Amino acid sequence: MTIRYPSEEQIRASVREICEQAPLTKRPTIRSFLRDMSRNLGLRQIFAGTWDVIAICCTLFAVVGVVGAMELQTSVDPQQQVSVFLFAFSPVFLFLLFSLSVWKEAEGPAWPIKMTCRYTVRHLMAFRVFCITCLSFATVGFYTLVLSCVLRLQGLPLLCVSLSSLFLYSLIQIQAALSLRSNWAACGLLALWVFGNCAAAQLWPRFYWELLQAVPALAWVAVDALLAGMFCNRYGIYVRRACYAESM
Amino acid sequence: MLKVCDVTKRYGRFTVLEHIDLEFTPGVYGLLAPNGAGKTTLMKMLTTLAFPTEGEIRYDGVEIGAMNAAYRDLLGYLPQQMGYYPNQTPAQFLSYLAVLKGMEKGSIPARVEELLDLVGLSDVKRKRMKTFSGGMIQRVGIAQALLNDPKVLILDEPTAGLDPNERVRFRNIIAGLSKDRIVILSTHIVSDVESVANQLVFLKDHRVAGEGSPESFCRDLRGKIFEITLPDTELPQFEQAHAVLSIRQEHNRVHLRFTGGSLPAEAVPAEPSLEDVFLVFYR
């Protein structure tokens, strides 16, 4: 039996055909995604149409933050009250930013057109989630430090509490965005967490305080590191899903 | 070549499209069907806004979902409801979408100028779009669909809300674009495709009911369309026996265009039009 081997030309043609049929693309990392998006689109275009949302959220956060601080000034045990308040209140800013951005984009008039561009709404949302999460950490961290200075409280434990609360919420948010098919369902779930937490802090402040006090400072740091790692892992999946979304 | 291979789309238990097989090569395709026949769903699948429940859509042999951004780079899309930001000028809107389409930043201003010129909006390029008429917005829509010089141009009900002059202008633009690209134009307005489409696709009962050139459809109907003038009192009886395609009142008489039924002696054969084809398909 003679085996007829393909010629060099046939081999090259077959390889070319296979490569064309199954294009191999490098999986984007968080870093490469953020770099490419900011380089190719620029912050101005990525956040186009959402500046009003950011302004509204900042104003709301400032108003509630100032009112809360004034209320807390007169409290009997400010360290306890502020801890409970920060634990419940910290995710509010990120929740508002995320939900309003989702709502604005979904209701946006050019949604179908933007979904047929190289960079779709999913790409924009993935980038925005990263930026608004960073913005929330910076804002909440700053607010916590200001609050601790104004009320003459121990800043570090308060910072641990507020950042942990925010880390926990960020993780829930990214997981909800990944697991739930509808953005509205994700926003509903997050609203339940945020406002349920606020209501519970109002109703059972003692329980919250004991819970927060029971965790030593080092444990807070460890929890934060763990949550940050988990967030990065989930965010990486979120980015890849945004780049290769097919489900509808 | 864009190929729709045995595509079925269901939303829950409701089947919108069933076993659709189509092949698109460069040229203008008119997708004709009455409202609710699944045109927009097919358009959404061709633009990756929705994905088939069964079957697949391939561009040059590669499944468009797998092509991902590479397919979107070839695509221009004008949706049924052309969304825009009222406070933006057309130049700003087009520049924004050009960035999202991944166009090289240096080439954007010239391309925007060129397209605004093509659609006749150069003189209002700095006006906010909230002051624009429906026709002007639609022209912005056409311009944005052409930004990346697409190989596949999909236009969903592009002439909805346009006045007759704007319709003619639109058809002329489309006719000039059909070279070297696939243009798919969905509509339920026959006159929109009559003069520009090389090929027609009719959808009926969630399936492709017919495809071919406008001439071939008209040819198939030759000898089956007739005209007759009757006293208007005889109209109800006539309508029961024949499929009346159009009625024109003339004093106490009616001039009818019809098909089917027994042929009255006074009836004269008429040259079939695409409108007749549509009406015969969907009567």
CSV table of C-alpha atoms in Angstrom, one decimal, chain A residues 78-196:
chain,number,residue,atom,x,y,z
A,78,PRO,CA,-19.5,57.8,68.6
A,79,GLN,CA,-16.9,55.1,67.9
A,80,GLN,CA,-19.6,52.4,68.0
A,81,GLN,CA,-22.2,54.4,66.1
A,82,VAL,CA,-19.7,55.6,63.4
A,83,SER,CA,-18.5,52.0,62.9
A,84,VAL,CA,-22.0,50.7,62.4
A,85,PHE,CA,-22.9,53.7,60.2
A,86,LEU,CA,-19.8,53.2,58.0
A,87,PHE,CA,-20.4,49.5,57.6
A,88,ALA,CA,-23.9,50.1,56.3
A,89,PHE,CA,-23.3,53.3,54.4
A,90,SER,CA,-20.0,52.6,52.6
A,91,PRO,CA,-21.4,50.6,49.7
A,92,VAL,CA,-24.2,53.1,49.0
A,93,PHE,CA,-22.0,55.3,46.7
A,94,LEU,CA,-20.8,52.4,44.6
A,95,PHE,CA,-24.3,50.9,44.4
A,96,LEU,CA,-25.8,54.2,43.2
A,97,LEU,CA,-23.0,54.6,40.6
A,98,PHE,CA,-23.4,51.1,39.3
A,99,SER,CA,-27.2,51.0,39.2
A,100,LEU,CA,-27.5,54.4,37.6
A,101,SER,CA,-24.8,53.7,35.0
A,102,VAL,CA,-26.5,50.4,34.1
A,103,TRP,CA,-29.9,52.1,33.9
A,104,LYS,CA,-28.5,55.0,31.8
A,105,GLU,CA,-26.8,52.7,29.4
A,106,ALA,CA,-29.7,50.3,29.0
A,107,GLU,CA,-32.2,53.1,28.5
A,108,GLY,CA,-29.7,55.0,26.3
A,109,PRO,CA,-31.0,55.7,22.8
A,110,ALA,CA,-28.0,54.4,20.9
A,111,TRP,CA,-27.8,51.0,22.6
A,112,PRO,CA,-28.3,48.8,19.5
A,113,ILE,CA,-25.8,50.8,17.5
A,114,LYS,CA,-23.2,50.7,20.3
A,115,MET,CA,-23.6,47.0,20.6
A,116,THR,CA,-22.6,46.5,16.9
A,117,CYS,CA,-19.4,48.6,17.3
A,118,ARG,CA,-16.0,47.0,18.0
A,119,TYR,CA,-16.2,48.3,21.6
A,120,THR,CA,-19.7,47.5,22.8
A,121,VAL,CA,-21.6,48.7,25.8
A,122,ARG,CA,-20.3,45.6,27.6
A,123,HIS,CA,-16.7,46.8,27.1
A,124,LEU,CA,-17.7,50.3,28.4
A,125,MET,CA,-19.5,48.8,31.4
A,126,ALA,CA,-16.5,46.6,32.3
A,127,PHE,CA,-14.2,49.5,32.2
A,128,ARG,CA,-16.6,51.7,34.1
A,129,VAL,CA,-17.1,49.1,36.9
A,130,PHE,CA,-13.3,49.2,37.5
A,131,CYS,CA,-13.2,52.9,37.6
A,132,ILE,CA,-16.2,53.5,39.8
A,133,THR,CA,-15.0,50.8,42.2
A,134,CYS,CA,-11.7,52.6,42.5
A,135,LEU,CA,-13.5,55.9,42.8
A,136,SER,CA,-15.7,54.5,45.6
A,137,PHE,CA,-12.8,53.2,47.6
A,138,ALA,CA,-11.1,56.6,47.3
A,139,THR,CA,-14.2,58.5,48.2
A,140,VAL,CA,-15.3,56.3,51.1
A,141,GLY,CA,-11.7,56.1,52.4
A,142,PHE,CA,-11.4,59.9,52.3
A,143,TYR,CA,-14.8,60.3,54.0
A,144,THR,CA,-13.9,57.9,56.8
A,145,LEU,CA,-10.7,59.7,57.5
A,146,VAL,CA,-12.4,63.1,57.5
A,147,LEU,CA,-15.1,61.7,59.8
A,148,SER,CA,-12.6,60.3,62.2
A,149,CYS,CA,-10.7,63.6,62.3
A,150,VAL,CA,-13.8,65.7,62.8
A,151,LEU,CA,-15.2,63.5,65.5
A,152,ARG,CA,-11.8,62.7,67.0
A,153,LEU,CA,-12.1,58.9,66.7
A,154,GLN,CA,-9.6,56.1,66.0
A,155,GLY,CA,-9.2,56.3,62.2
A,156,LEU,CA,-7.6,52.9,61.4
A,157,PRO,CA,-10.4,50.7,62.8
A,158,LEU,CA,-13.0,52.8,61.1
A,159,LEU,CA,-11.1,52.6,57.8
A,160,CYS,CA,-10.9,48.8,58.2
A,161,VAL,CA,-14.6,48.6,58.7
A,162,SER,CA,-15.6,50.8,55.8
A,163,LEU,CA,-13.2,49.3,53.3
A,164,SER,CA,-14.1,45.7,54.3
A,165,SER,CA,-17.8,46.6,53.8
A,166,LEU,CA,-17.0,48.0,50.4
A,167,PHE,CA,-14.8,45.1,49.4
A,168,LEU,CA,-17.6,42.7,50.4
A,169,TYR,CA,-20.1,44.7,48.5
A,170,SER,CA,-17.9,44.9,45.4
A,171,LEU,CA,-17.5,41.2,45.4
A,172,ILE,CA,-21.2,40.6,45.7
A,173,GLN,CA,-21.8,43.2,42.9
A,174,ILE,CA,-19.4,41.6,40.4
A,175,GLN,CA,-20.7,38.1,41.3
A,176,ALA,CA,-24.3,39.3,40.7
A,177,ALA,CA,-23.3,40.9,37.4
A,178,LEU,CA,-21.7,37.6,36.4
A,179,SER,CA,-24.4,35.2,37.6
A,180,LEU,CA,-27.6,37.0,36.8
A,181,ARG,CA,-28.6,37.3,33.2
A,182,SER,CA,-30.5,40.5,33.7
A,183,ASN,CA,-28.8,43.7,34.9
A,184,TRP,CA,-32.0,44.7,36.6
A,185,ALA,CA,-32.0,41.5,38.6
A,186,ALA,CA,-28.5,42.3,39.7
A,187,CYS,CA,-29.4,45.8,40.7
A,188,GLY,CA,-32.4,44.5,42.6
A,189,LEU,CA,-30.3,42.0,44.5
A,190,LEU,CA,-27.7,44.7,45.3
A,191,ALA,CA,-30.4,47.1,46.5
A,192,LEU,CA,-31.6,44.4,48.8
A,193,TRP,CA,-28.1,44.0,50.3
A,194,VAL,CA,-27.4,47.7,50.6
A,195,PHE,CA,-30.7,48.9,52.0
A,196,GLY,CA,-31.3,45.8,54.0
